[in-house]
mmCIF file of N, CA and C in Angstrom:
data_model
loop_
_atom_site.group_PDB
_atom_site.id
_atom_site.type_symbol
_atom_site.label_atom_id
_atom_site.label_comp_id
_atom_site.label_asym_id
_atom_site.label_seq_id
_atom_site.Cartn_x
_atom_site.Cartn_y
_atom_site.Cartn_z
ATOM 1 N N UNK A 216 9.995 5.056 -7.031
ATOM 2 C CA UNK A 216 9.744 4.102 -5.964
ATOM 3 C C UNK A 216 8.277 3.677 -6.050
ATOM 4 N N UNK A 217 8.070 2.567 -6.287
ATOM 5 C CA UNK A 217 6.233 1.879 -6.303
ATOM 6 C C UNK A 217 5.822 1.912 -5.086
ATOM 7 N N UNK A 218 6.204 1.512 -4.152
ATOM 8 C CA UNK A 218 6.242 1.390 -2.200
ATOM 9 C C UNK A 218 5.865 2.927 -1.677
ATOM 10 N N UNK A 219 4.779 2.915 -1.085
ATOM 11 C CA UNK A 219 4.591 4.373 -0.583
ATOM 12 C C UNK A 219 5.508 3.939 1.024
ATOM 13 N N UNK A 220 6.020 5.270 1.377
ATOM 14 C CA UNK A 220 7.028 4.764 2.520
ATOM 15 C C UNK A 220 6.536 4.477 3.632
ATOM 16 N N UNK A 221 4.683 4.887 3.813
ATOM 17 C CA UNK A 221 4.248 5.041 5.288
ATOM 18 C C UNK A 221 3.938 3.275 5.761
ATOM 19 N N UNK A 222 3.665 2.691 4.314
ATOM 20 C CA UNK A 222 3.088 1.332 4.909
ATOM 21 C C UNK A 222 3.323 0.213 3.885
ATOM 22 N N UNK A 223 4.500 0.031 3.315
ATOM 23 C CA UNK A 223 5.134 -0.353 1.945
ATOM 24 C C UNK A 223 3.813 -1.034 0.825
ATOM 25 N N UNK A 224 2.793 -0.120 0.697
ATOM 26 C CA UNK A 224 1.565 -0.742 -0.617
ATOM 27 C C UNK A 224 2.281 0.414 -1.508
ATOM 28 N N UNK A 225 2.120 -0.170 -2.764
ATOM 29 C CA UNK A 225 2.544 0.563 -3.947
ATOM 30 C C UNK A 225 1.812 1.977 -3.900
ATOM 31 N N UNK A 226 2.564 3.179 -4.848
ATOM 32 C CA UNK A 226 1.788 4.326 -4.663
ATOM 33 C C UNK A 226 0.828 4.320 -5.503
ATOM 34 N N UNK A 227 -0.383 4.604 -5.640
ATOM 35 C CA UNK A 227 -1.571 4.358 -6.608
ATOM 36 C C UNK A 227 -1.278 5.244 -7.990
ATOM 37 N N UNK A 228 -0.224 6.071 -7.864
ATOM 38 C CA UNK A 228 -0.154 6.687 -8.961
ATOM 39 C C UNK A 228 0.744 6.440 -9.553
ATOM 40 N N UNK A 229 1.822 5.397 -9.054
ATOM 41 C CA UNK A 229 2.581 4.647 -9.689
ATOM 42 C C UNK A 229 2.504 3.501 -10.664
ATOM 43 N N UNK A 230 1.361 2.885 -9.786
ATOM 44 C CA UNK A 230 0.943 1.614 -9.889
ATOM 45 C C UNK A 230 0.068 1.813 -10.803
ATOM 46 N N UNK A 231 -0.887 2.762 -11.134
ATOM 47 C CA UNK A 231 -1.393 2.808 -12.379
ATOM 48 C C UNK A 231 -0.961 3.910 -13.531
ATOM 49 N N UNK A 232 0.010 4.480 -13.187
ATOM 50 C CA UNK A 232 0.884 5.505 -14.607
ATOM 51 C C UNK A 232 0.492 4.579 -15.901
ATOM 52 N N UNK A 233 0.317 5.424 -16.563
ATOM 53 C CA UNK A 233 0.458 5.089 -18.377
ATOM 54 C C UNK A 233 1.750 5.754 -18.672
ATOM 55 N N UNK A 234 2.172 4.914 -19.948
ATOM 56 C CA UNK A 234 3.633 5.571 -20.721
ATOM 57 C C UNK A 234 2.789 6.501 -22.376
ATOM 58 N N UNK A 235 3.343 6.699 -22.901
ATOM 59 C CA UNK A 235 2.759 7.596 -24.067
ATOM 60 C C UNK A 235 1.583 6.947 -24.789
ATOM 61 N N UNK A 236 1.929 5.371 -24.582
ATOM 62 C CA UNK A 236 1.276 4.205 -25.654
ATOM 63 C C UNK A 236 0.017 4.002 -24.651
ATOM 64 N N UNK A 237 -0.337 4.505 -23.461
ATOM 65 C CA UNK A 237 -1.177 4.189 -22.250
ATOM 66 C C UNK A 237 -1.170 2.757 -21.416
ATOM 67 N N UNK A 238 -0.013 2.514 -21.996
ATOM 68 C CA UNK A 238 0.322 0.818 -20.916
ATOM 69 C C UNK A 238 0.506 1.354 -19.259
ATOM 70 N N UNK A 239 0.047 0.610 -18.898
ATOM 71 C CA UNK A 239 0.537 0.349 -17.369
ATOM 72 C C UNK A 239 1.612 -0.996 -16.603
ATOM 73 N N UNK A 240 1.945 -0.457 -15.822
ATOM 74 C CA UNK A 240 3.168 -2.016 -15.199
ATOM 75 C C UNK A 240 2.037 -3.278 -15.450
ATOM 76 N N UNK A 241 0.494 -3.282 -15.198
ATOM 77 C CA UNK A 241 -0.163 -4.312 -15.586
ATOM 78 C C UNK A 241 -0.071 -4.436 -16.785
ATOM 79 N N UNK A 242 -0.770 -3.954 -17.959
ATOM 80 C CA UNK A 242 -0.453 -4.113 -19.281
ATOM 81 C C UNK A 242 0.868 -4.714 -19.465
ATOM 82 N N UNK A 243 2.082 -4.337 -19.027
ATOM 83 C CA UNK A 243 3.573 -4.881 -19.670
ATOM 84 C C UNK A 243 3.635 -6.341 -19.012
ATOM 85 N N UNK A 244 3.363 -6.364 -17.889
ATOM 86 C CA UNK A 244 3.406 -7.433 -16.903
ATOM 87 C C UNK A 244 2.454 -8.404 -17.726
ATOM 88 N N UNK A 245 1.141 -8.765 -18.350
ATOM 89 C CA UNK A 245 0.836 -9.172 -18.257
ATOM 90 C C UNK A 245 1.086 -9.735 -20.175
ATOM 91 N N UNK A 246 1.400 -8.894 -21.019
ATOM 92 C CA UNK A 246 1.500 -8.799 -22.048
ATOM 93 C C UNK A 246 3.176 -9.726 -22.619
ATOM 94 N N UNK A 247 3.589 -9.751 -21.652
ATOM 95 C CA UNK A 247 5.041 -10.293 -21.437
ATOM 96 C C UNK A 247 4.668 -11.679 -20.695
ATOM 97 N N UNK A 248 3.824 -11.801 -19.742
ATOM 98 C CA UNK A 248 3.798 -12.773 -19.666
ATOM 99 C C UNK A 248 4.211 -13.399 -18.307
ATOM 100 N N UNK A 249 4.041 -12.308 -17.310
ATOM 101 C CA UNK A 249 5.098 -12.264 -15.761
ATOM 102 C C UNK A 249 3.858 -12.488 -14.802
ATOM 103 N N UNK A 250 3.558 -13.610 -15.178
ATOM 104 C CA UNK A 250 2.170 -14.512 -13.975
ATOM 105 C C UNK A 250 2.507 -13.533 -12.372
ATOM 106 N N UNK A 251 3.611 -13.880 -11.885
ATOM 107 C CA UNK A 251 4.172 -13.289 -10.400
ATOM 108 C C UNK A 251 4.115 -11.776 -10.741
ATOM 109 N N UNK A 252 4.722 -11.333 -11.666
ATOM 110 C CA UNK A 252 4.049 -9.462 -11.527
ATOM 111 C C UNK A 252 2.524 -9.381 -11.521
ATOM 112 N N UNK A 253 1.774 -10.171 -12.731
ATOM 113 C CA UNK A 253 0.773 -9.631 -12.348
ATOM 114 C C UNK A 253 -0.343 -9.767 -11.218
ATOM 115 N N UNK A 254 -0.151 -10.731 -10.704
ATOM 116 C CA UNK A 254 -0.604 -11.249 -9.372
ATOM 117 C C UNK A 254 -0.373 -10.020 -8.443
ATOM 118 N N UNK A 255 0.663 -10.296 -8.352
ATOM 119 C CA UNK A 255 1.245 -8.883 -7.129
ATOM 120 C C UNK A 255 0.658 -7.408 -7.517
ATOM 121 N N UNK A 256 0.276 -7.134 -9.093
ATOM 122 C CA UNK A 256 -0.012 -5.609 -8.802
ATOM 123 C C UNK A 256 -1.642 -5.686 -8.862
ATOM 124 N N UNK A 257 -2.136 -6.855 -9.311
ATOM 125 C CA UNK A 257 -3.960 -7.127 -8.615
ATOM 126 C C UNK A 257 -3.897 -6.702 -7.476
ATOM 127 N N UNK A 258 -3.279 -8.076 -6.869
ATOM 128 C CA UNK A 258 -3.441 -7.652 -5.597
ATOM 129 C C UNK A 258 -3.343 -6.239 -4.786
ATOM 130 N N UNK A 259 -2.228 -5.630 -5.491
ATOM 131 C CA UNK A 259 -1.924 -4.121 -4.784
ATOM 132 C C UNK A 259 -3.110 -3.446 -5.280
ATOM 133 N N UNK A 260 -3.720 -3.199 -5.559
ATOM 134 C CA UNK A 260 -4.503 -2.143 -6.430
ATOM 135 C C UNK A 260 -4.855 -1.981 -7.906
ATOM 136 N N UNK A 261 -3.701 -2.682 -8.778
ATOM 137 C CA UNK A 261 -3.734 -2.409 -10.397
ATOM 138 C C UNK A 261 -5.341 -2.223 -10.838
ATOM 139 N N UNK A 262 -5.756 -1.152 -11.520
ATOM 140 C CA UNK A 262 -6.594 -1.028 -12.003
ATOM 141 C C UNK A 262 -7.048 -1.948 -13.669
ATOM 142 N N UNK A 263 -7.516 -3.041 -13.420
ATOM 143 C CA UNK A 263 -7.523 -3.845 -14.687
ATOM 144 C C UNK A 263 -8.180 -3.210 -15.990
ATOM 145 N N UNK A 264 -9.074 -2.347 -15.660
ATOM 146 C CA UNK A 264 -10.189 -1.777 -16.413
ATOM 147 C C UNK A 264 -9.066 -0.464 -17.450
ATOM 148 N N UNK A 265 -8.404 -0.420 -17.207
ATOM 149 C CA UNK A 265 -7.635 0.684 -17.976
ATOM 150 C C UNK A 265 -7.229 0.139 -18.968
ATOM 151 N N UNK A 266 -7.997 1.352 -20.034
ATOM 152 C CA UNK A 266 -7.687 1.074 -21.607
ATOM 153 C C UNK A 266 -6.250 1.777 -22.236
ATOM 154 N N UNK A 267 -5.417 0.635 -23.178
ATOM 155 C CA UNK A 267 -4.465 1.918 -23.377
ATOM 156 C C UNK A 267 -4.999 2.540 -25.013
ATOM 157 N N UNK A 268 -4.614 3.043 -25.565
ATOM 158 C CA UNK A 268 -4.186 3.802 -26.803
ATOM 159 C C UNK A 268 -4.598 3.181 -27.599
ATOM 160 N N UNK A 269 -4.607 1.818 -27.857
ATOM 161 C CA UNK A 269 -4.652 0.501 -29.157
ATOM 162 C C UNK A 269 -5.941 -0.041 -28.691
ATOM 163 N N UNK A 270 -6.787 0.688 -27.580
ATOM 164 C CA UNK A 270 -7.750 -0.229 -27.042
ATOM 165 C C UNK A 270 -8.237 -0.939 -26.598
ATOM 166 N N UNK A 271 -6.838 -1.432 -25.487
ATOM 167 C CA UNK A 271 -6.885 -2.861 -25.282
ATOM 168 C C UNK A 271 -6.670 -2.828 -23.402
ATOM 169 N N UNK A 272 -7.212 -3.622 -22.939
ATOM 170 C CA UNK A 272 -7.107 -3.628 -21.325
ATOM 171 C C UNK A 272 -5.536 -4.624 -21.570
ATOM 172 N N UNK A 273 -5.234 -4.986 -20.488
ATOM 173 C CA UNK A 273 -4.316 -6.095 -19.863
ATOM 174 C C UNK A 273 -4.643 -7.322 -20.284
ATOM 175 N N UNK A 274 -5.677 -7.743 -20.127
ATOM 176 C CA UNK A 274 -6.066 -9.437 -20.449
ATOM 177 C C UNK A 274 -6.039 -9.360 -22.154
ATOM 178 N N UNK A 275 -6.379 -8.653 -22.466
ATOM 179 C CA UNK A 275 -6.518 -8.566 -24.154
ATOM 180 C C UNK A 275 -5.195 -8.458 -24.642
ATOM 181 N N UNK A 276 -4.456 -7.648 -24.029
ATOM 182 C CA UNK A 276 -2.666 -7.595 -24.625
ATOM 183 C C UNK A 276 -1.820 -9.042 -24.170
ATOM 184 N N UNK A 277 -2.460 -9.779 -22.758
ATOM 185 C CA UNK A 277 -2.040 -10.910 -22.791
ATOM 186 C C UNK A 277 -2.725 -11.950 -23.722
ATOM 187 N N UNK A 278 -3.764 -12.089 -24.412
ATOM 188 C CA UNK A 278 -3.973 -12.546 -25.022
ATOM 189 C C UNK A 278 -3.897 -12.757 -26.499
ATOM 190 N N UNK A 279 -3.676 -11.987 -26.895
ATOM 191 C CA UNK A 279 -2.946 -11.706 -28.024
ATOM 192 C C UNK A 279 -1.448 -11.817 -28.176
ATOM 193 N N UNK A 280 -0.891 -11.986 -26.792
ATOM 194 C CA UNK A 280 0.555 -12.167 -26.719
ATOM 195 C C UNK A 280 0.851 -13.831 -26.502
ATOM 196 N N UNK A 281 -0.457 -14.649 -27.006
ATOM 197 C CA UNK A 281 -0.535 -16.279 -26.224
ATOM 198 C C UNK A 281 0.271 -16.511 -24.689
ATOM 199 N N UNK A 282 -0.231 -15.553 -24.127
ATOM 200 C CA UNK A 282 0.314 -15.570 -22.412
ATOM 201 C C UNK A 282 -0.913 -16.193 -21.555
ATOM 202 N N UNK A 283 -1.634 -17.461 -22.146
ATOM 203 C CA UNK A 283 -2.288 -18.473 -21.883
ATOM 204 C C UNK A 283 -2.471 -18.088 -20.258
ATOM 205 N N UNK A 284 -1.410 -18.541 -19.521
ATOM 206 C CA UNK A 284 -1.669 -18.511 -18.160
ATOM 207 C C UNK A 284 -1.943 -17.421 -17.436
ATOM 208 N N UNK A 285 -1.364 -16.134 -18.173
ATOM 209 C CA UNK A 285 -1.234 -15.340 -17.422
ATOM 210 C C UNK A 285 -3.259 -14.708 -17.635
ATOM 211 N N UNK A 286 -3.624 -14.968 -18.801
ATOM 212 C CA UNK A 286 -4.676 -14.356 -19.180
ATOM 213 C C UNK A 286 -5.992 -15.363 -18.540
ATOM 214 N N UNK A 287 -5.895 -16.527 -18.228
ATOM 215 C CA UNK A 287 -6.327 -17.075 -17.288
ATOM 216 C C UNK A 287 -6.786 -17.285 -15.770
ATOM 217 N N UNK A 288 -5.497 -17.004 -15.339
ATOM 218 C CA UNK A 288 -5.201 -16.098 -14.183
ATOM 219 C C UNK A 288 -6.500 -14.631 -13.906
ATOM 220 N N UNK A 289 -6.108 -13.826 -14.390
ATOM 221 C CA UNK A 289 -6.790 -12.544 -14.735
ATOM 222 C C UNK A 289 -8.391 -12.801 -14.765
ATOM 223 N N UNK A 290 -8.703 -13.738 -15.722
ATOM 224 C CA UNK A 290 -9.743 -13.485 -15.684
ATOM 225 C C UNK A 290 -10.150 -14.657 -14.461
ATOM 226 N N UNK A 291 -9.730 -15.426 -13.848
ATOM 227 C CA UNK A 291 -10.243 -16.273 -12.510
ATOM 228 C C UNK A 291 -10.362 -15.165 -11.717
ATOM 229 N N UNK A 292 -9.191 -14.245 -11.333
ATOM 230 C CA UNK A 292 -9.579 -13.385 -10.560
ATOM 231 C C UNK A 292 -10.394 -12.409 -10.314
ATOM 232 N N UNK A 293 -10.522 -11.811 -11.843
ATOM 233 C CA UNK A 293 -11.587 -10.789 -11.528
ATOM 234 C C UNK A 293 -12.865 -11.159 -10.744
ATOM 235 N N UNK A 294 -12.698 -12.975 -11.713
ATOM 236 C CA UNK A 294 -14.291 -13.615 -11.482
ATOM 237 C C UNK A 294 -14.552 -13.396 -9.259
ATOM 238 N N UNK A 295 -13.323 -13.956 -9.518
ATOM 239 C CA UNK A 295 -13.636 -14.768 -7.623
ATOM 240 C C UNK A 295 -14.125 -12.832 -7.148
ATOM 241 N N UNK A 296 -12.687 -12.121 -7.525
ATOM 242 C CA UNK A 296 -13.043 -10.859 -6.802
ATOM 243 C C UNK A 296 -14.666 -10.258 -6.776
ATOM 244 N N UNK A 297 -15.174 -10.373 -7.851
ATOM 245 C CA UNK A 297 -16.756 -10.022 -8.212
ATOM 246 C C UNK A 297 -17.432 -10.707 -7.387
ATOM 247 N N UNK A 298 -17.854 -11.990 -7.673
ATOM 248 C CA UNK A 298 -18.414 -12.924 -6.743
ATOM 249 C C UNK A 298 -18.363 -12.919 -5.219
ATOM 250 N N UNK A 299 -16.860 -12.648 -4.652
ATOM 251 C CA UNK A 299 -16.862 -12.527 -3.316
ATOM 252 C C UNK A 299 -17.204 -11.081 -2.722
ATOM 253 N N UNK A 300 -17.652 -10.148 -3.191
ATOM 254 C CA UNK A 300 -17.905 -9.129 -2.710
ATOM 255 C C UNK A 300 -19.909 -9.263 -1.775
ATOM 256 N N UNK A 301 -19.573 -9.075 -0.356
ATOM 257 C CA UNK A 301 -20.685 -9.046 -0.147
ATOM 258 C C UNK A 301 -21.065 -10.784 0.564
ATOM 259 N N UNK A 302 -19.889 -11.328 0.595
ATOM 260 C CA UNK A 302 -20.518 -12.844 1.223
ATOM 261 C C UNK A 302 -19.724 -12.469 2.300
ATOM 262 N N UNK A 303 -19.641 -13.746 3.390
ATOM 263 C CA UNK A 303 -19.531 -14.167 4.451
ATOM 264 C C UNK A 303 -19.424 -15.190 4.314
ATOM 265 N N UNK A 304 -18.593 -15.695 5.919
ATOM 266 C CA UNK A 304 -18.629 -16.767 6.278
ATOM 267 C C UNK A 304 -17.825 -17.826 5.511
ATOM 268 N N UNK A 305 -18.732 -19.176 5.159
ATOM 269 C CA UNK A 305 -17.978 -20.212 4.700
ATOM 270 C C UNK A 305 -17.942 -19.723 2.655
ATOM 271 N N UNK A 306 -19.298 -19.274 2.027
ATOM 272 C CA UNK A 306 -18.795 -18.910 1.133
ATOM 273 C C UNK A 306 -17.738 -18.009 0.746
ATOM 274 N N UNK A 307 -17.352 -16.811 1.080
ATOM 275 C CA UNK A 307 -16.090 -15.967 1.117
ATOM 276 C C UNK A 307 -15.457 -16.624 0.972
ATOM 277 N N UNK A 308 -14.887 -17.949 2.408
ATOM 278 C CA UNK A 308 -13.763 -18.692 2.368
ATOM 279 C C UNK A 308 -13.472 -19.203 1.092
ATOM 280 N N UNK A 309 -14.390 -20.005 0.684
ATOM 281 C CA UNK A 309 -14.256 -20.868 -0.395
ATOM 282 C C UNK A 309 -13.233 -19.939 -1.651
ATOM 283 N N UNK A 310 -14.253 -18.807 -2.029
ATOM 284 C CA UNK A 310 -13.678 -18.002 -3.401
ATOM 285 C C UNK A 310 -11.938 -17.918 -2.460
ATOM 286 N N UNK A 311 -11.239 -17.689 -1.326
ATOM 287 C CA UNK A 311 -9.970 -17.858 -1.044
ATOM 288 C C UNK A 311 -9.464 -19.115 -1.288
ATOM 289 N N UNK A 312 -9.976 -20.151 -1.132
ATOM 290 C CA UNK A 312 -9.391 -21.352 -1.512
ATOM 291 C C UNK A 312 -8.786 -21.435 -2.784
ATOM 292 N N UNK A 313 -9.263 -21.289 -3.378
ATOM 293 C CA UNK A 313 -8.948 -21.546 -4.909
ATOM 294 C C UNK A 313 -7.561 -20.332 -5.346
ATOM 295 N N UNK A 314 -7.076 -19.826 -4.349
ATOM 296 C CA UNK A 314 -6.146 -18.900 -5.001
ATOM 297 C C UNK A 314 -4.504 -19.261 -4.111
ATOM 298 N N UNK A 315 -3.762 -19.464 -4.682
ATOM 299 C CA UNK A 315 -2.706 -19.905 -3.718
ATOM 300 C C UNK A 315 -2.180 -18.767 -2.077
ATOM 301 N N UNK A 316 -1.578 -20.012 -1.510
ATOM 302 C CA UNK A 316 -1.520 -18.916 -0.055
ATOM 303 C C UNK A 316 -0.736 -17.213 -0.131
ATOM 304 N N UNK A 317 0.489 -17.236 -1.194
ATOM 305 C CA UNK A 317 0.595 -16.033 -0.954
ATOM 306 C C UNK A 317 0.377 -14.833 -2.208
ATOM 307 N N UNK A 318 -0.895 -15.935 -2.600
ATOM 308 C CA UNK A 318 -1.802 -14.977 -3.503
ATOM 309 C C UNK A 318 -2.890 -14.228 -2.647
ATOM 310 N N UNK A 319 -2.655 -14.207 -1.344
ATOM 311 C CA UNK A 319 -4.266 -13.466 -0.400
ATOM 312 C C UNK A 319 -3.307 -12.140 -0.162
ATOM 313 N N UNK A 320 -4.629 -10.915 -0.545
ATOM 314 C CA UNK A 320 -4.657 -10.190 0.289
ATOM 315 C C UNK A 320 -5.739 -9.614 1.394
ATOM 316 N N UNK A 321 -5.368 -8.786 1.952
ATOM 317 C CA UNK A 321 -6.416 -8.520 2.851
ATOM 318 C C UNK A 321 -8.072 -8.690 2.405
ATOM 319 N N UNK A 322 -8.800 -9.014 2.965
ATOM 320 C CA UNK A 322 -10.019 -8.701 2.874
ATOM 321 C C UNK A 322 -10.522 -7.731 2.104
ATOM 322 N N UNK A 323 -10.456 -6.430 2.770
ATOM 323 C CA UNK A 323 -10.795 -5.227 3.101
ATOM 324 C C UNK A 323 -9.674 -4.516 1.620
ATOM 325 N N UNK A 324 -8.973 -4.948 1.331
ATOM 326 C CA UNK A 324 -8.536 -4.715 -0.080
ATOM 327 C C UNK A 324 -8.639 -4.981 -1.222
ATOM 328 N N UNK A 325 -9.400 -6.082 -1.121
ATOM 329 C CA UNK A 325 -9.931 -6.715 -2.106
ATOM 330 C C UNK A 325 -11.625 -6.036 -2.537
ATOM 331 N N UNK A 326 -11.787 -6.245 -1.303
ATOM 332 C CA UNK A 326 -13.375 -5.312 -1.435
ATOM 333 C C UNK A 326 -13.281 -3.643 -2.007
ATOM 334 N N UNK A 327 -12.540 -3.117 -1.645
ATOM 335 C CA UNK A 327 -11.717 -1.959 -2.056
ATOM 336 C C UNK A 327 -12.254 -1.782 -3.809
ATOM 337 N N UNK A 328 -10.796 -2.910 -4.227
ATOM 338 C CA UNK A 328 -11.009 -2.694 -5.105
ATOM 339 C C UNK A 328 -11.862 -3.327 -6.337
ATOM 340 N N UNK A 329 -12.743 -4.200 -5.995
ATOM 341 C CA UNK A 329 -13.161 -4.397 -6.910
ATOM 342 C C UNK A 329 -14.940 -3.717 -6.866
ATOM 343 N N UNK A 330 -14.754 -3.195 -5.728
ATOM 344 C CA UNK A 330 -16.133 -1.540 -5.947
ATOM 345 C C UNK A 330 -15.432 -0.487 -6.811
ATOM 346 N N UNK A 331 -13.970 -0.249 -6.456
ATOM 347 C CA UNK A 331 -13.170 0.980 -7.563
ATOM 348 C C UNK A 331 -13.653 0.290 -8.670
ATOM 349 N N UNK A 332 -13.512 -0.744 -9.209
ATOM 350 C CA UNK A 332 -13.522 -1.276 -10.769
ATOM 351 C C UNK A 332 -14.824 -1.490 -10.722
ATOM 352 N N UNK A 333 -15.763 -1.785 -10.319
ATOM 353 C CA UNK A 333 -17.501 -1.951 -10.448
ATOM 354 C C UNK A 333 -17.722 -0.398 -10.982
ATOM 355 N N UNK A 334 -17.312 0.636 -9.731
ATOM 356 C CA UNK A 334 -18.069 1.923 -9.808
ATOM 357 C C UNK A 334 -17.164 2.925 -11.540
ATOM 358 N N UNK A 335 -15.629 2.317 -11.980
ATOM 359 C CA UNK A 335 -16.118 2.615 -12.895
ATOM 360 C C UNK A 335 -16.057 1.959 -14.163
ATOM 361 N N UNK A 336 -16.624 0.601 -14.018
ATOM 362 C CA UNK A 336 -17.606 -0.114 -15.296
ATOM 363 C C UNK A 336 -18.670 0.488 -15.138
ATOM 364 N N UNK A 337 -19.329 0.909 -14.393
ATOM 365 C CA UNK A 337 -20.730 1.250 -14.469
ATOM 366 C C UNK A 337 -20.841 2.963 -15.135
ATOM 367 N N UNK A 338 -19.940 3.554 -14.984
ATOM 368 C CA UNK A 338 -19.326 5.429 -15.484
ATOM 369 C C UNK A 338 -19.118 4.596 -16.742
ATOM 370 N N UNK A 339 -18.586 3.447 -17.464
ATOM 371 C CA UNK A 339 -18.044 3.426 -18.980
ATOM 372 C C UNK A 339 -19.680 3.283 -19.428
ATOM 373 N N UNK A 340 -20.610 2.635 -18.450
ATOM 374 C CA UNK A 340 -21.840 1.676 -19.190
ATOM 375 C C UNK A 340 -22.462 3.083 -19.273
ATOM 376 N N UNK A 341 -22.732 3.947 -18.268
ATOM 377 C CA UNK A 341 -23.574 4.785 -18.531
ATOM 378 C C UNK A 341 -23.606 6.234 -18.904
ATOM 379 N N UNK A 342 -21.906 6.376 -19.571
ATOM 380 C CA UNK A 342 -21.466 7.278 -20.356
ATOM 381 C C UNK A 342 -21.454 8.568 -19.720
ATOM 382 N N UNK A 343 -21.063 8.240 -18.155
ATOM 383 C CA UNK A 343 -20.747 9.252 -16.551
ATOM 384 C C UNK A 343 -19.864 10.152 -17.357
ATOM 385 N N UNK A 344 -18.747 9.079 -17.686
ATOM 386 C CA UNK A 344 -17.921 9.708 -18.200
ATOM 387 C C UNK A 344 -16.910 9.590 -19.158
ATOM 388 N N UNK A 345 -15.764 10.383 -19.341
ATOM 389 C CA UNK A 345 -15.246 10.210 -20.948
ATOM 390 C C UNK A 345 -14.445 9.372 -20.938
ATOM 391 N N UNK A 346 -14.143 8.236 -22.357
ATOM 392 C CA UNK A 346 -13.341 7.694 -22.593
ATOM 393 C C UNK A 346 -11.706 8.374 -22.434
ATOM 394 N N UNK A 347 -11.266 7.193 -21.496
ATOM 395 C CA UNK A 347 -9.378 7.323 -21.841
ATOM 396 C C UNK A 347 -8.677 6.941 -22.556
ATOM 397 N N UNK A 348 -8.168 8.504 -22.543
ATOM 398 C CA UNK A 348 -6.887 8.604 -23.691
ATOM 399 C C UNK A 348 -5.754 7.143 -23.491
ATOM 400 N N UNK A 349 -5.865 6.750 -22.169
ATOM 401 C CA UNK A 349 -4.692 6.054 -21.956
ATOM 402 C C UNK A 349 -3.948 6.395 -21.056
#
């Protein structure tokens, strides 16, 4: 079950499992080419920064898979998510504009996660800690 039962958000340990090869539902989702999966597991939490086995994040397996849109996508979002961390007001709004209506999630989830993925790009940059297996 992806849905934790108390408040239907995916379970975080679902949502980012690796299979032997270190893919995640993002990796397949996005590598295949499923614009609407991968939207939905950003939004939930998907950890983009996860390397699998072959070395490769999500945007790199969609790209190599010519999944044009989907790898497009990905990287608009990371962008807006980065950028909007830390504004207010009318700028915030704006980085929401640009994403369709039932592409929003909360605020406060978004900020979430893209400090999880800041705090660990900054553990890969400054060798905190060890590379994953996947």
């Amino acid at each position: 079950m992806l849905f934790s039962a108390s408040a239907d958000k995916p379970a975080p340990e679902l949502l980012n499992a690796v299979n032997d090869a270190g893919n995640t539902p993002l990796h397949w989702a996005a590598l295949n080419g499923h614009l609407h999966s991968v939207k939905f597991l950003i939004q939930s939490g998907a950890d983009v920064t996860i390397i699998n086995r072959a070395g490769h994040d999500a945007v790199f397996e969609a790209e190599i898979n010519d999944k044009k849109e989907v790898v497009d996508w990905l990287l608009g979002a990371v962008e807006e998510l980065e950028s909007g961390i830390g504004q207010t007001g009318e700028a915030a709004g704006d980085a929401d504009e640009d994403m369709d209506e039932g592409d929003k999630g909360t605020s406060q989830e978004g900020i979430e996660a893209v400090e999880d993925v800041r705090k660990q790009m900054e553990e890969m940059k400054t060798g905190d800690s060890a590379s994953r297996d996947g």
